[in-house]
């Protein structure tokens, strides 16, 4: 074998038969791909096929992965085998964060991939990839054990494309942590971007509801008092009026009268009523409203009644 | 019926006056409308004097929008009572509740088995059971927005009230549910929800220590709370137990579930009747054929005479159901041994036989696990050529040997006996009171098997014994499963010999994809490998079930988990759970 050793020059004659020249990456990837330690983790129906893949007929030990580990700290392959529910995804992300790097995720079955037959369910996450990075998707409902084995082989192929020089998990700054979602009125993704999106959408909806809401009037405490509340946006009440139904008395708001958002103002009626506190409105009427049953309406500048209520006569 | 001019007194009006308000006719019998405040009194009477000792099914129905229903009787809680002593059909009680205050007395004090089912009705319907000791959410989490099974509650991906959805293909293109939802995924939040300022509520699971348990002896130790699951290798899926320990002895155990709650019932009410058939496969995914059978039987009760399956189909159904029982028990015994510490080896042997049976399933249905093989009025297709010969070989030659092999290695095994005998004690009275069914009940010496007590399909033609064992412990449940496999093989041998030629679908059932049953309610049940599997259906005459309720045996058997585990060692909690034989797809649905 003299012609072979000539290129390296270092191998002694007696060892030359035993030396293989290759790249670090090939050895690294070969070793990694045949010593995957999946986590003993099952979610639903697909988990049964995962168990069966480990039994005699399918025997996934052939691919160097029979050492299933119940603890995430000792595992580097997470097989999401079944429907991911909102209640469970919190734990799944936590488990993923605890696993050893480099870690991989196989999404097994229709449910884990996209919600499957249960996608429309209110407690179902439509695909684990909404929360975790997935390396291989295995289709089927459930995928047969053969399909799962094919998923393993596909994962091995993925290994071959990785190089020890570029993989992220040896970088100093790399953590690989995924924010853990929390359970609120619904599942809450705690990614800052996702949180912001929820807030933005909700704010938009809230603002739309608010700008649609007009001021409301109701009976205030004490005879002859009306309260105007504004649950909507700040409004200018110039040219708005308060009207009573029967004798048709009208109060015109002063020009430039503004009712703040979330603000309220009290209106005192009666002949010669005076304001009891600053900022209140006084509406001089023939007789205090409420002495007899009557209807009071708030009318906007265009003459539409925005809000009204019936004043029940207080018989004391 | 009796002469309308003569007033027949309402049932039980002499013993519990004012309890029964009316007697109604259902599609499969009659039911009693009961006044809410008299319910516990009537139930106590029925339990003590009418031998109706098994509260099998408790469920709620939201009748919003149902004909002739108003806000005054919008909700209804339905109870199915059976007698383990006399057998036969159910006594059905209905309590009607108003929309504004759906509350009624809990039956926890009369039947402790009401526990989990009442909590479920509270969680999904918001019905309050007064006097229930721990009325908390069970499938969803504390803080969830709304009660999802109410008819006016819509899920985030809501499209229409019933399938087939017309909205799926506007302008001829598929419309993604994601695109319609403002958040682009399967979530919805109340209008005023702000995730930045929101605080997670502190959830506390109260453990109910059982008083007077001095099992820890003289030694004074600190109480310790141990959490097992939802990711734990021996909880058979995503199930969680919170255990309170004194030393190594369990003083309280609280199950926590819902980690696989995938909204089977809500989806089921949107589906057409036939669309639900493949979903039932995914309930108890170890024994899909049994689930098909229970559902088919319930719907056939609803559909009436046109859908009575022909002879051959009945035999095929029995063969499939019994093969399923063998598969289930093999798997259950295998994983049970796993829990005991005999890691994987017994399971390897059990799964080997299971694989051969799955091959038979695959040959008839095209799928190993999710068979979707039964149809209303028969089965989807006839057996392929040579199937029966293969099956006969299996049930006459192979299975009996293999079951004996397992028996030889396991039943007499000293370690197995040491670990199991006397562990997880559950007396017969307790088992019945806790609504247990299946091997769990028969392991306490109660010979109650629906195949005998209220025969369905053609089970009255076969010779078999109801397997029981009266040790009331985990070992007895194991023995019952082993014996049931033998009995199933016995039924299979008879069925394979007797099966006639002929059609496998009733004339009407042939190719009928959308069925519209008459208005009414039915409850159909079978003895599934895990216990009583029932389907309670309410039809409003349309093609979709108005109410689709699954009575899941392993969920209800979990009522007994706490009482059985208290006083045992923490290591035994996993085999007590293994002895119940739960499948999470069915527990959480
Ligand atoms: S993909 Fe199918 S088999 Fe797998 S978990 Fe979902 S429903 Fe079950």
PDB file of C-alpha atoms in Angstrom, chain A residues 39-58 66 68-72 82-92 95 111 114 116-126 130-131 141-146 181-189 192 194-203 205-206 209, chain B residues 124 137-145 148-149 153 155-159 163 165 168 176-178 182-196 198 200-201 230-233 237-238 256-264 266-267 270-271 279 282 285-286 331 335 344 347-348 351 354-356 358-359 362 367-370 584:
ATOM      1  CA  UNK A  39     -37.789  10.994  24.420  1.00  0.00           C
ATOM      2  CA  UNK A  40     -40.379   8.573  25.772  1.00  0.00           C
ATOM      3  CA  UNK A  41     -43.179  10.911  25.031  1.00  0.00           C
ATOM      4  CA  UNK A  42     -46.579  10.165  23.604  1.00  0.00           C
ATOM      5  CA  UNK A  43     -49.524  12.392  23.049  1.00  0.00           C
ATOM      6  CA  UNK A  44     -52.287  10.487  21.332  1.00  0.00           C
ATOM      7  CA  UNK A  45     -53.075   7.748  18.851  1.00  0.00           C
ATOM      8  CA  UNK A  46     -49.845   8.286  16.939  1.00  0.00           C
ATOM      9  CA  UNK A  47     -47.887   7.428  20.070  1.00  0.00           C
ATOM     10  CA  UNK A  48     -49.148   3.861  19.815  1.00  0.00           C
ATOM     11  CA  UNK A  49     -47.549   3.544  16.402  1.00  0.00           C
ATOM     12  CA  UNK A  50     -44.385   5.047  17.855  1.00  0.00           C
ATOM     13  CA  UNK A  51     -44.355   2.355  20.539  1.00  0.00           C
ATOM     14  CA  UNK A  52     -45.022  -0.282  17.938  1.00  0.00           C
ATOM     15  CA  UNK A  53     -42.140   1.018  15.839  1.00  0.00           C
ATOM     16  CA  UNK A  54     -39.937  -0.042  18.706  1.00  0.00           C
ATOM     17  CA  UNK A  55     -41.232  -3.616  18.826  1.00  0.00           C
ATOM     18  CA  UNK A  56     -39.994  -6.698  17.059  1.00  0.00           C
ATOM     19  CA  UNK A  57     -41.668  -6.305  13.714  1.00  0.00           C
ATOM     20  CA  UNK A  58     -40.381  -2.808  12.938  1.00  0.00           C
ATOM     21  CA  UNK A  66     -33.841   2.200  20.814  1.00  0.00           C
ATOM     22  CA  UNK A  68     -35.805   6.042  24.592  1.00  0.00           C
ATOM     23  CA  UNK A  69     -35.321   8.312  27.556  1.00  0.00           C
ATOM     24  CA  UNK A  70     -38.122   9.457  29.843  1.00  0.00           C
ATOM     25  CA  UNK A  71     -36.202  12.526  30.924  1.00  0.00           C
ATOM     26  CA  UNK A  72     -35.844  15.415  28.501  1.00  0.00           C
ATOM     27  CA  UNK A  82     -50.349  13.178  18.379  1.00  0.00           C
ATOM     28  CA  UNK A  83     -52.715  16.049  18.820  1.00  0.00           C
ATOM     29  CA  UNK A  84     -51.177  19.081  20.492  1.00  0.00           C
ATOM     30  CA  UNK A  85     -53.705  20.757  22.727  1.00  0.00           C
ATOM     31  CA  UNK A  86     -53.461  24.207  24.178  1.00  0.00           C
ATOM     32  CA  UNK A  87     -53.358  22.804  27.667  1.00  0.00           C
ATOM     33  CA  UNK A  88     -50.448  20.534  26.743  1.00  0.00           C
ATOM     34  CA  UNK A  89     -48.370  22.812  24.545  1.00  0.00           C
ATOM     35  CA  UNK A  90     -47.135  24.693  27.594  1.00  0.00           C
ATOM     36  CA  UNK A  91     -45.514  21.517  28.886  1.00  0.00           C
ATOM     37  CA  UNK A  92     -44.247  20.523  25.451  1.00  0.00           C
ATOM     38  CA  UNK A  95     -39.770  19.930  27.742  1.00  0.00           C
ATOM     39  CA  UNK A 111     -52.467  16.388  14.120  1.00  0.00           C
ATOM     40  CA  UNK A 114     -51.478  20.893  11.213  1.00  0.00           C
ATOM     41  CA  UNK A 116     -55.383  17.026  11.589  1.00  0.00           C
ATOM     42  CA  UNK A 117     -58.976  15.918  11.999  1.00  0.00           C
ATOM     43  CA  UNK A 118     -59.263  17.989  15.153  1.00  0.00           C
ATOM     44  CA  UNK A 119     -57.976  21.227  13.698  1.00  0.00           C
ATOM     45  CA  UNK A 120     -61.178  23.169  14.234  1.00  0.00           C
ATOM     46  CA  UNK A 121     -61.370  22.203  17.905  1.00  0.00           C
ATOM     47  CA  UNK A 122     -61.207  25.020  20.424  1.00  0.00           C
ATOM     48  CA  UNK A 123     -58.491  23.395  22.499  1.00  0.00           C
ATOM     49  CA  UNK A 124     -56.299  22.257  19.614  1.00  0.00           C
ATOM     50  CA  UNK A 125     -53.108  23.894  18.431  1.00  0.00           C
ATOM     51  CA  UNK A 126     -53.143  23.657  14.672  1.00  0.00           C
ATOM     52  CA  UNK A 130     -46.587  27.303  15.542  1.00  0.00           C
ATOM     53  CA  UNK A 131     -44.403  26.933  18.625  1.00  0.00           C
ATOM     54  CA  UNK A 141     -53.271   9.492  10.512  1.00  0.00           C
ATOM     55  CA  UNK A 142     -51.627   7.651  12.111  1.00  0.00           C
ATOM     56  CA  UNK A 143     -48.451   7.224  10.078  1.00  0.00           C
ATOM     57  CA  UNK A 144     -47.605   3.539   9.932  1.00  0.00           C
ATOM     58  CA  UNK A 145     -44.445   2.511  11.751  1.00  0.00           C
ATOM     59  CA  UNK A 146     -42.773   2.206   8.351  1.00  0.00           C
ATOM     60  CA  UNK A 181     -46.665  30.027  26.207  1.00  0.00           C
ATOM     61  CA  UNK A 182     -49.096  30.621  29.044  1.00  0.00           C
ATOM     62  CA  UNK A 183     -52.730  29.790  29.560  1.00  0.00           C
ATOM     63  CA  UNK A 184     -55.000  32.795  29.745  1.00  0.00           C
ATOM     64  CA  UNK A 185     -58.514  33.170  28.389  1.00  0.00           C
ATOM     65  CA  UNK A 186     -56.947  31.239  25.502  1.00  0.00           C
ATOM     66  CA  UNK A 187     -53.380  30.120  24.868  1.00  0.00           C
ATOM     67  CA  UNK A 188     -51.025  33.105  24.798  1.00  0.00           C
ATOM     68  CA  UNK A 189     -47.868  32.915  22.742  1.00  0.00           C
ATOM     69  CA  UNK A 192     -42.911  39.591  21.912  1.00  0.00           C
ATOM     70  CA  UNK A 194     -47.053  37.550  18.976  1.00  0.00           C
ATOM     71  CA  UNK A 195     -48.000  39.458  22.100  1.00  0.00           C
ATOM     72  CA  UNK A 196     -47.851  42.680  20.201  1.00  0.00           C
ATOM     73  CA  UNK A 197     -50.046  41.288  17.498  1.00  0.00           C
ATOM     74  CA  UNK A 198     -52.711  40.206  19.975  1.00  0.00           C
ATOM     75  CA  UNK A 199     -52.606  43.609  21.552  1.00  0.00           C
ATOM     76  CA  UNK A 200     -52.776  45.428  18.234  1.00  0.00           C
ATOM     77  CA  UNK A 201     -55.697  43.420  16.984  1.00  0.00           C
ATOM     78  CA  UNK A 202     -57.542  43.812  20.242  1.00  0.00           C
ATOM     79  CA  UNK A 203     -56.815  47.524  20.383  1.00  0.00           C
ATOM     80  CA  UNK A 205     -61.252  46.088  17.734  1.00  0.00           C
ATOM     81  CA  UNK A 206     -61.644  48.085  20.907  1.00  0.00           C
ATOM     82  CA  UNK A 209     -66.167  49.552  19.136  1.00  0.00           C
TER      83      UNK A 209
ATOM     84  CA  UNK B 124     -68.348  22.562  29.322  1.00  0.00           C
ATOM     85  CA  UNK B 137     -62.918  22.923  35.604  1.00  0.00           C
ATOM     86  CA  UNK B 138     -61.641  19.553  34.561  1.00  0.00           C
ATOM     87  CA  UNK B 139     -60.920  19.359  30.852  1.00  0.00           C
ATOM     88  CA  UNK B 140     -60.058  23.001  30.330  1.00  0.00           C
ATOM     89  CA  UNK B 141     -58.114  25.234  32.636  1.00  0.00           C
ATOM     90  CA  UNK B 142     -59.189  27.739  35.266  1.00  0.00           C
ATOM     91  CA  UNK B 143     -59.514  31.083  33.531  1.00  0.00           C
ATOM     92  CA  UNK B 144     -60.669  29.737  30.170  1.00  0.00           C
ATOM     93  CA  UNK B 145     -63.097  32.065  28.501  1.00  0.00           C
ATOM     94  CA  UNK B 148     -67.532  25.802  25.050  1.00  0.00           C
ATOM     95  CA  UNK B 149     -70.275  23.211  24.623  1.00  0.00           C
ATOM     96  CA  UNK B 153     -70.292  29.616  22.158  1.00  0.00           C
ATOM     97  CA  UNK B 155     -64.779  28.308  18.563  1.00  0.00           C
ATOM     98  CA  UNK B 156     -62.087  30.513  16.991  1.00  0.00           C
ATOM     99  CA  UNK B 157     -62.197  28.603  13.708  1.00  0.00           C
ATOM    100  CA  UNK B 158     -65.984  28.688  13.591  1.00  0.00           C
ATOM    101  CA  UNK B 159     -67.327  28.451  10.061  1.00  0.00           C
ATOM    102  CA  UNK B 163     -71.150  20.514   7.993  1.00  0.00           C
ATOM    103  CA  UNK B 165     -69.385  23.859   5.348  1.00  0.00           C
ATOM    104  CA  UNK B 168     -64.907  26.409   2.592  1.00  0.00           C
ATOM    105  CA  UNK B 176     -58.076  28.789   5.155  1.00  0.00           C
ATOM    106  CA  UNK B 177     -59.540  29.092   8.593  1.00  0.00           C
ATOM    107  CA  UNK B 178     -56.327  30.899   9.610  1.00  0.00           C
ATOM    108  CA  UNK B 182     -57.728  38.016  13.033  1.00  0.00           C
ATOM    109  CA  UNK B 183     -54.830  36.378  14.919  1.00  0.00           C
ATOM    110  CA  UNK B 184     -54.024  33.943  12.157  1.00  0.00           C
ATOM    111  CA  UNK B 185     -54.177  30.946  14.443  1.00  0.00           C
ATOM    112  CA  UNK B 186     -56.618  28.964  16.504  1.00  0.00           C
ATOM    113  CA  UNK B 187     -57.136  31.484  19.302  1.00  0.00           C
ATOM    114  CA  UNK B 188     -59.621  34.086  20.388  1.00  0.00           C
ATOM    115  CA  UNK B 189     -59.514  36.606  23.195  1.00  0.00           C
ATOM    116  CA  UNK B 190     -62.172  38.691  24.906  1.00  0.00           C
ATOM    117  CA  UNK B 191     -62.389  42.241  23.569  1.00  0.00           C
ATOM    118  CA  UNK B 192     -60.822  43.899  26.565  1.00  0.00           C
ATOM    119  CA  UNK B 193     -57.948  41.436  26.861  1.00  0.00           C
ATOM    120  CA  UNK B 194     -54.512  43.010  26.957  1.00  0.00           C
ATOM    121  CA  UNK B 195     -51.726  40.400  27.031  1.00  0.00           C
ATOM    122  CA  UNK B 196     -49.163  42.890  28.346  1.00  0.00           C
ATOM    123  CA  UNK B 198     -52.551  40.323  32.045  1.00  0.00           C
ATOM    124  CA  UNK B 200     -51.720  34.520  35.149  1.00  0.00           C
ATOM    125  CA  UNK B 201     -54.089  33.399  37.899  1.00  0.00           C
ATOM    126  CA  UNK B 230     -48.426  15.180  32.193  1.00  0.00           C
ATOM    127  CA  UNK B 231     -45.175  13.880  30.716  1.00  0.00           C
ATOM    128  CA  UNK B 232     -44.477  10.729  32.625  1.00  0.00           C
ATOM    129  CA  UNK B 233     -43.637   7.378  31.098  1.00  0.00           C
ATOM    130  CA  UNK B 237     -50.265   9.354  27.834  1.00  0.00           C
ATOM    131  CA  UNK B 238     -50.698  12.904  28.924  1.00  0.00           C
ATOM    132  CA  UNK B 256     -55.787  16.282  36.501  1.00  0.00           C
ATOM    133  CA  UNK B 257     -56.737  15.771  32.897  1.00  0.00           C
ATOM    134  CA  UNK B 258     -57.677  17.546  29.729  1.00  0.00           C
ATOM    135  CA  UNK B 259     -54.221  17.510  28.169  1.00  0.00           C
ATOM    136  CA  UNK B 260     -55.685  15.624  25.229  1.00  0.00           C
ATOM    137  CA  UNK B 261     -59.072  17.308  25.222  1.00  0.00           C
ATOM    138  CA  UNK B 262     -59.568  17.667  21.507  1.00  0.00           C
ATOM    139  CA  UNK B 263     -63.192  18.679  21.444  1.00  0.00           C
ATOM    140  CA  UNK B 264     -64.637  15.479  20.097  1.00  0.00           C
ATOM    141  CA  UNK B 266     -68.167  19.950  19.806  1.00  0.00           C
ATOM    142  CA  UNK B 267     -66.782  18.780  16.475  1.00  0.00           C
ATOM    143  CA  UNK B 270     -71.019  20.052  13.636  1.00  0.00           C
ATOM    144  CA  UNK B 271     -70.456  16.795  11.735  1.00  0.00           C
ATOM    145  CA  UNK B 279     -63.768  10.237  14.831  1.00  0.00           C
ATOM    146  CA  UNK B 282     -59.809   8.082  17.712  1.00  0.00           C
ATOM    147  CA  UNK B 285     -57.495   4.330  19.776  1.00  0.00           C
ATOM    148  CA  UNK B 286     -56.460   0.883  20.909  1.00  0.00           C
ATOM    149  CA  UNK B 331     -51.908  -4.172  25.020  1.00  0.00           C
ATOM    150  CA  UNK B 335     -48.178  -1.979  29.321  1.00  0.00           C
ATOM    151  CA  UNK B 344     -40.780  -3.915  27.304  1.00  0.00           C
ATOM    152  CA  UNK B 347     -45.074  -5.892  25.745  1.00  0.00           C
ATOM    153  CA  UNK B 348     -43.004  -7.238  22.857  1.00  0.00           C
ATOM    154  CA  UNK B 351     -47.619  -6.624  20.505  1.00  0.00           C
ATOM    155  CA  UNK B 354     -51.627  -7.638  18.293  1.00  0.00           C
ATOM    156  CA  UNK B 355     -49.816  -7.065  15.013  1.00  0.00           C
ATOM    157  CA  UNK B 356     -51.280 -10.247  13.559  1.00  0.00           C
ATOM    158  CA  UNK B 358     -54.112  -5.686  13.114  1.00  0.00           C
ATOM    159  CA  UNK B 359     -53.211  -7.373   9.835  1.00  0.00           C
ATOM    160  CA  UNK B 362     -56.024  -3.870   7.725  1.00  0.00           C
ATOM    161  CA  UNK B 367     -56.035   0.720   8.058  1.00  0.00           C
ATOM    162  CA  UNK B 368     -54.273  -0.847  10.991  1.00  0.00           C
ATOM    163  CA  UNK B 369     -55.581   1.255  13.794  1.00  0.00           C
ATOM    164  CA  UNK B 370     -58.229   3.649  12.575  1.00  0.00           C
ATOM    165  CA  UNK B 584     -56.294   9.315  27.042  1.00  0.00           C
TER     166      UNK B 584
END
